Amino acid sequence: MSTGITALLYGAPGTGKTYEITNLVRRKTNNDRKYYKVVQFHPSFSYEDFIDGIKPISTSNNGVQLELINGIFKEMCIEAYKELERFNNLSDEEKNQEKEPKNFYFIADEVNRAELSRVFGELLLCLEEDKRLRYLNGKWHGTKVKTQNSNLWQDEHAVIIEENGERYFGVPENLYF
């Protein structure tokens, strides 16, 4: 399976870069929005929007509570990881029929408008092809990191849960950025 950052398109505004890549991804996913997201970056786009952050939620008694909420990219990583787990639990016959797990695509439009170190944080390391999460010989391999809020994680916030109960974040090999 090919992994890593697929493409970084650049050029003059209005030349159809986002249109072309979005159409390509729609064709690859049969236009199933579960497998792709298009997000436009902007100056106030942050780590909390992208990975995770503590955000206010309303409660039934009109109070406000704070809760750790997964960001859009982290949610997609969790779904891609679940797909890798599903595929790796198939029998050899089923794997031969499917050939490979389903791919996920994250399209970041106007990436130059955001403050990238603020958005990506420790994730930049995990995006590299050789650092992606992959399942080989019964074990998960790849770079797994703790994020700013990892001490607050429950199971639904982690991409991978190690045998010793530790929770980590990583970018699965079947997610293209």
PDB file of C-alpha atoms in Angstrom:
ATOM      1  CA  MET A   1       0.000   0.000   0.000  1.00  0.00           C
ATOM      2  CA  SER A   2       1.342   3.436  -0.886  1.00  0.00           C
ATOM      3  CA  THR A   3       1.372   5.861   2.023  1.00  0.00           C
ATOM      4  CA  GLY A   4       2.442   9.339   2.969  1.00  0.00           C
ATOM      5  CA  ILE A   5       1.512  12.815   1.906  1.00  0.00           C
ATOM      6  CA  THR A   6      -0.018  12.419  -1.508  1.00  0.00           C
ATOM      7  CA  ALA A   7       0.326  15.907  -2.939  1.00  0.00           C
ATOM      8  CA  LEU A   8       0.844  19.534  -2.155  1.00  0.00           C
ATOM      9  CA  LEU A   9      -0.662  21.566  -4.965  1.00  0.00           C
ATOM     10  CA  TYR A  10       0.279  25.202  -5.335  1.00  0.00           C
ATOM     11  CA  GLY A  11      -0.312  27.875  -7.882  1.00  0.00           C
ATOM     12  CA  ALA A  12      -2.248  30.990  -8.676  1.00  0.00           C
ATOM     13  CA  PRO A  13      -5.676  31.450  -7.034  1.00  0.00           C
ATOM     14  CA  GLY A  14      -8.674  30.360  -9.065  1.00  0.00           C
ATOM     15  CA  THR A  15      -6.887  27.810 -11.254  1.00  0.00           C
ATOM     16  CA  GLY A  16      -8.936  24.813 -10.098  1.00  0.00           C
ATOM     17  CA  LYS A  17      -6.532  23.063  -7.708  1.00  0.00           C
ATOM     18  CA  THR A  18      -9.142  22.311  -5.035  1.00  0.00           C
ATOM     19  CA  TYR A  19     -11.777  21.487  -7.647  1.00  0.00           C
ATOM     20  CA  GLU A  20      -9.534  18.945  -9.397  1.00  0.00           C
ATOM     21  CA  ILE A  21      -8.291  17.164  -6.272  1.00  0.00           C
ATOM     22  CA  THR A  22     -11.785  17.045  -4.763  1.00  0.00           C
ATOM     23  CA  ASN A  23     -13.213  15.521  -7.947  1.00  0.00           C
ATOM     24  CA  LEU A  24     -10.413  12.932  -8.025  1.00  0.00           C
ATOM     25  CA  VAL A  25     -11.084  11.947  -4.407  1.00  0.00           C
ATOM     26  CA  ARG A  26     -14.851  11.818  -5.004  1.00  0.00           C
ATOM     27  CA  ARG A  27     -14.269   9.340  -7.822  1.00  0.00           C
ATOM     28  CA  LYS A  28     -11.922   7.213  -5.685  1.00  0.00           C
ATOM     29  CA  THR A  29     -14.452   7.096  -2.800  1.00  0.00           C
ATOM     30  CA  ASN A  30     -17.655   6.857  -4.879  1.00  0.00           C
ATOM     31  CA  ASN A  31     -18.471  10.237  -3.318  1.00  0.00           C
ATOM     32  CA  ASP A  32     -18.830   8.669   0.156  1.00  0.00           C
ATOM     33  CA  ARG A  33     -18.212  11.566   2.580  1.00  0.00           C
ATOM     34  CA  LYS A  34     -17.163   9.076   5.264  1.00  0.00           C
ATOM     35  CA  TYR A  35     -13.890   8.601   3.388  1.00  0.00           C
ATOM     36  CA  TYR A  36     -12.962  12.204   2.640  1.00  0.00           C
ATOM     37  CA  LYS A  37     -13.089  15.662   4.168  1.00  0.00           C
ATOM     38  CA  VAL A  38     -12.388  19.061   2.633  1.00  0.00           C
ATOM     39  CA  VAL A  39     -11.364  21.657   5.189  1.00  0.00           C
ATOM     40  CA  GLN A  40     -10.407  25.229   4.438  1.00  0.00           C
ATOM     41  CA  PHE A  41      -7.655  26.491   6.710  1.00  0.00           C
ATOM     42  CA  HIS A  42      -7.805  30.101   7.929  1.00  0.00           C
ATOM     43  CA  PRO A  43      -5.842  32.286  10.371  1.00  0.00           C
ATOM     44  CA  SER A  44      -7.880  31.224  13.403  1.00  0.00           C
ATOM     45  CA  PHE A  45      -7.798  27.486  12.564  1.00  0.00           C
ATOM     46  CA  SER A  46      -6.012  25.836  15.477  1.00  0.00           C
ATOM     47  CA  TYR A  47      -4.684  22.650  17.035  1.00  0.00           C
ATOM     48  CA  GLU A  48      -7.950  22.390  18.956  1.00  0.00           C
ATOM     49  CA  ASP A  49      -9.873  22.309  15.655  1.00  0.00           C
ATOM     50  CA  PHE A  50      -7.437  19.911  13.996  1.00  0.00           C
ATOM     51  CA  ILE A  51      -6.347  17.435  16.720  1.00  0.00           C
ATOM     52  CA  ASP A  52      -8.209  17.956  20.008  1.00  0.00           C
ATOM     53  CA  GLY A  53      -9.074  20.616  22.518  1.00  0.00           C
ATOM     54  CA  ILE A  54     -11.060  21.445  25.607  1.00  0.00           C
ATOM     55  CA  LYS A  55     -14.273  23.145  24.547  1.00  0.00           C
ATOM     56  CA  PRO A  56     -17.418  24.333  26.311  1.00  0.00           C
ATOM     57  CA  ILE A  57     -20.577  22.269  25.961  1.00  0.00           C
ATOM     58  CA  SER A  58     -24.013  23.166  27.258  1.00  0.00           C
ATOM     59  CA  THR A  59     -25.756  20.981  29.791  1.00  0.00           C
ATOM     60  CA  SER A  60     -29.445  20.328  30.418  1.00  0.00           C
ATOM     61  CA  ASN A  61     -29.555  22.737  33.376  1.00  0.00           C
ATOM     62  CA  ASN A  62     -28.243  25.604  31.203  1.00  0.00           C
ATOM     63  CA  GLY A  63     -24.800  25.409  32.751  1.00  0.00           C
ATOM     64  CA  VAL A  64     -21.586  25.167  30.823  1.00  0.00           C
ATOM     65  CA  GLN A  65     -19.200  22.286  31.107  1.00  0.00           C
ATOM     66  CA  LEU A  66     -15.783  21.777  29.542  1.00  0.00           C
ATOM     67  CA  GLU A  67     -15.084  18.618  27.577  1.00  0.00           C
ATOM     68  CA  LEU A  68     -12.241  17.267  25.476  1.00  0.00           C
ATOM     69  CA  ILE A  69     -13.443  17.200  21.868  1.00  0.00           C
ATOM     70  CA  ASN A  70     -11.597  15.499  19.005  1.00  0.00           C
ATOM     71  CA  GLY A  71     -10.659  17.702  16.071  1.00  0.00           C
ATOM     72  CA  ILE A  72     -11.581  16.950  12.473  1.00  0.00           C
ATOM     73  CA  PHE A  73      -8.260  15.363  11.438  1.00  0.00           C
ATOM     74  CA  LYS A  74      -8.003  13.260  14.577  1.00  0.00           C
ATOM     75  CA  GLU A  75     -11.543  11.946  14.032  1.00  0.00           C
ATOM     76  CA  MET A  76     -10.576  10.915  10.522  1.00  0.00           C
ATOM     77  CA  CYS A  77      -7.409   9.210  11.837  1.00  0.00           C
ATOM     78  CA  ILE A  78      -9.540   7.245  14.306  1.00  0.00           C
ATOM     79  CA  GLU A  79     -11.859   6.076  11.497  1.00  0.00           C
ATOM     80  CA  ALA A  80      -8.911   5.125   9.268  1.00  0.00           C
ATOM     81  CA  TYR A  81      -7.336   3.202  12.168  1.00  0.00           C
ATOM     82  CA  LYS A  82     -10.610   1.317  12.770  1.00  0.00           C
ATOM     83  CA  GLU A  83     -10.638   0.382   9.068  1.00  0.00           C
ATOM     84  CA  LEU A  84      -7.088  -0.985   9.327  1.00  0.00           C
ATOM     85  CA  GLU A  85      -8.097  -2.997  12.403  1.00  0.00           C
ATOM     86  CA  ARG A  86     -11.186  -4.342  10.597  1.00  0.00           C
ATOM     87  CA  PHE A  87      -9.157  -5.329   7.548  1.00  0.00           C
ATOM     88  CA  ASN A  88      -6.421  -6.982   9.602  1.00  0.00           C
ATOM     89  CA  ASN A  89      -9.013  -9.085  11.461  1.00  0.00           C
ATOM     90  CA  LEU A  90     -10.359 -10.559   8.211  1.00  0.00           C
ATOM     91  CA  SER A  91      -9.553 -14.103   7.189  1.00  0.00           C
ATOM     92  CA  ASP A  92      -6.958 -14.573   4.450  1.00  0.00           C
ATOM     93  CA  GLU A  93      -9.736 -15.393   1.985  1.00  0.00           C
ATOM     94  CA  GLU A  94     -11.628 -12.197   2.840  1.00  0.00           C
ATOM     95  CA  LYS A  95      -8.410 -10.164   2.564  1.00  0.00           C
ATOM     96  CA  ASN A  96      -7.796 -11.609  -0.895  1.00  0.00           C
ATOM     97  CA  GLN A  97     -11.296 -10.536  -1.965  1.00  0.00           C
ATOM     98  CA  GLU A  98     -10.957  -6.976  -0.622  1.00  0.00           C
ATOM     99  CA  LYS A  99      -7.266  -6.654  -1.571  1.00  0.00           C
ATOM    100  CA  GLU A 100      -6.626  -3.667   0.763  1.00  0.00           C
ATOM    101  CA  PRO A 101      -8.363  -1.591   3.422  1.00  0.00           C
ATOM    102  CA  LYS A 102     -10.410   1.427   2.371  1.00  0.00           C
ATOM    103  CA  ASN A 103      -8.467   4.683   2.043  1.00  0.00           C
ATOM    104  CA  PHE A 104      -9.319   8.011   3.654  1.00  0.00           C
ATOM    105  CA  TYR A 105      -8.486  11.438   2.214  1.00  0.00           C
ATOM    106  CA  PHE A 106      -8.065  14.741   4.040  1.00  0.00           C
ATOM    107  CA  ILE A 107      -7.995  17.762   1.729  1.00  0.00           C
ATOM    108  CA  ALA A 108      -6.669  20.914   3.395  1.00  0.00           C
ATOM    109  CA  ASP A 109      -7.521  23.917   1.254  1.00  0.00           C
ATOM    110  CA  GLU A 110      -5.666  27.224   1.722  1.00  0.00           C
ATOM    111  CA  VAL A 111      -3.157  25.544   4.060  1.00  0.00           C
ATOM    112  CA  ASN A 112      -0.880  28.580   3.763  1.00  0.00           C
ATOM    113  CA  ARG A 113      -3.417  30.762   5.601  1.00  0.00           C
ATOM    114  CA  ALA A 114      -3.052  28.959   8.938  1.00  0.00           C
ATOM    115  CA  GLU A 115      -0.124  29.119  11.339  1.00  0.00           C
ATOM    116  CA  LEU A 116       1.067  25.587  10.590  1.00  0.00           C
ATOM    117  CA  SER A 117       3.121  24.928  13.735  1.00  0.00           C
ATOM    118  CA  ARG A 118       0.092  25.961  15.800  1.00  0.00           C
ATOM    119  CA  VAL A 119      -2.262  23.697  13.835  1.00  0.00           C
ATOM    120  CA  PHE A 120      -0.100  20.592  13.471  1.00  0.00           C
ATOM    121  CA  GLY A 121       1.873  20.577  16.739  1.00  0.00           C
ATOM    122  CA  GLU A 122       3.589  17.206  17.233  1.00  0.00           C
ATOM    123  CA  LEU A 123       1.614  15.743  14.322  1.00  0.00           C
ATOM    124  CA  LEU A 124       4.137  16.863  11.691  1.00  0.00           C
ATOM    125  CA  LEU A 125       6.372  13.954  12.690  1.00  0.00           C
ATOM    126  CA  CYS A 126       3.522  11.457  12.234  1.00  0.00           C
ATOM    127  CA  LEU A 127       2.724  12.559   8.667  1.00  0.00           C
ATOM    128  CA  GLU A 128       5.978  11.240   7.234  1.00  0.00           C
ATOM    129  CA  GLU A 129       5.547   8.060   5.193  1.00  0.00           C
ATOM    130  CA  ASP A 130       7.920   5.929   7.251  1.00  0.00           C
ATOM    131  CA  LYS A 131       6.264   7.033  10.502  1.00  0.00           C
ATOM    132  CA  ARG A 132       2.697   5.999   9.581  1.00  0.00           C
ATOM    133  CA  LEU A 133       0.844   3.361  11.604  1.00  0.00           C
ATOM    134  CA  ARG A 134       0.811  -0.017   9.885  1.00  0.00           C
ATOM    135  CA  TYR A 135       0.017  -3.539  11.033  1.00  0.00           C
ATOM    136  CA  LEU A 136       2.810  -6.042  10.384  1.00  0.00           C
ATOM    137  CA  ASN A 137       3.318  -9.541  11.790  1.00  0.00           C
ATOM    138  CA  GLY A 138       0.644  -9.138  14.443  1.00  0.00           C
ATOM    139  CA  LYS A 139       1.918  -5.801  15.809  1.00  0.00           C
ATOM    140  CA  TRP A 140       1.352  -2.106  15.191  1.00  0.00           C
ATOM    141  CA  HIS A 141       4.386  -0.250  13.885  1.00  0.00           C
ATOM    142  CA  GLY A 142       4.937   3.444  13.334  1.00  0.00           C
ATOM    143  CA  THR A 143       5.328   6.581  15.368  1.00  0.00           C
ATOM    144  CA  LYS A 144       2.902   6.950  18.243  1.00  0.00           C
ATOM    145  CA  VAL A 145       2.828  10.202  20.198  1.00  0.00           C
ATOM    146  CA  LYS A 146       1.105  11.730  23.166  1.00  0.00           C
ATOM    147  CA  THR A 147      -0.628  15.020  22.448  1.00  0.00           C
ATOM    148  CA  GLN A 148      -1.108  18.098  24.621  1.00  0.00           C
ATOM    149  CA  ASN A 149      -4.317  16.641  26.034  1.00  0.00           C
ATOM    150  CA  SER A 150      -3.417  12.949  26.183  1.00  0.00           C
ATOM    151  CA  ASN A 151      -3.696  12.923  29.969  1.00  0.00           C
ATOM    152  CA  LEU A 152      -7.440  13.592  29.494  1.00  0.00           C
ATOM    153  CA  TRP A 153      -8.084  10.897  26.889  1.00  0.00           C
ATOM    154  CA  GLN A 154     -10.697   8.239  27.159  1.00  0.00           C
ATOM    155  CA  ASP A 155     -10.753   5.355  24.661  1.00  0.00           C
ATOM    156  CA  GLU A 156     -12.664   7.433  22.083  1.00  0.00           C
ATOM    157  CA  HIS A 157      -9.846  10.002  21.956  1.00  0.00           C
ATOM    158  CA  ALA A 158      -6.965   7.648  21.107  1.00  0.00           C
ATOM    159  CA  VAL A 159      -6.060   6.265  17.723  1.00  0.00           C
ATOM    160  CA  ILE A 160      -4.276   3.284  19.214  1.00  0.00           C
ATOM    161  CA  ILE A 161      -4.421   1.674  22.626  1.00  0.00           C
ATOM    162  CA  GLU A 162      -1.349  -0.295  23.628  1.00  0.00           C
ATOM    163  CA  GLU A 163      -1.509  -3.543  25.586  1.00  0.00           C
ATOM    164  CA  ASN A 164      -0.233  -1.817  28.716  1.00  0.00           C
ATOM    165  CA  GLY A 165      -3.243   0.500  28.651  1.00  0.00           C
ATOM    166  CA  GLU A 166      -1.375   3.543  27.366  1.00  0.00           C
ATOM    167  CA  ARG A 167      -3.170   5.579  24.720  1.00  0.00           C
ATOM    168  CA  TYR A 168      -1.382   7.120  21.739  1.00  0.00           C
ATOM    169  CA  PHE A 169      -1.999   9.090  18.587  1.00  0.00           C
ATOM    170  CA  GLY A 170      -0.626   8.219  15.161  1.00  0.00           C
ATOM    171  CA  VAL A 171      -1.561   8.668  11.517  1.00  0.00           C
ATOM    172  CA  PRO A 172      -2.685   5.414   9.839  1.00  0.00           C
ATOM    173  CA  GLU A 173      -1.097   4.430   6.544  1.00  0.00           C
ATOM    174  CA  ASN A 174      -4.482   4.422   4.778  1.00  0.00           C
ATOM    175  CA  LEU A 175      -5.050   8.168   5.338  1.00  0.00           C
ATOM    176  CA  TYR A 176      -3.811  10.506   2.628  1.00  0.00           C
ATOM    177  CA  PHE A 177      -3.255  14.175   3.402  1.00  0.00           C
TER     178      PHE A 177
END
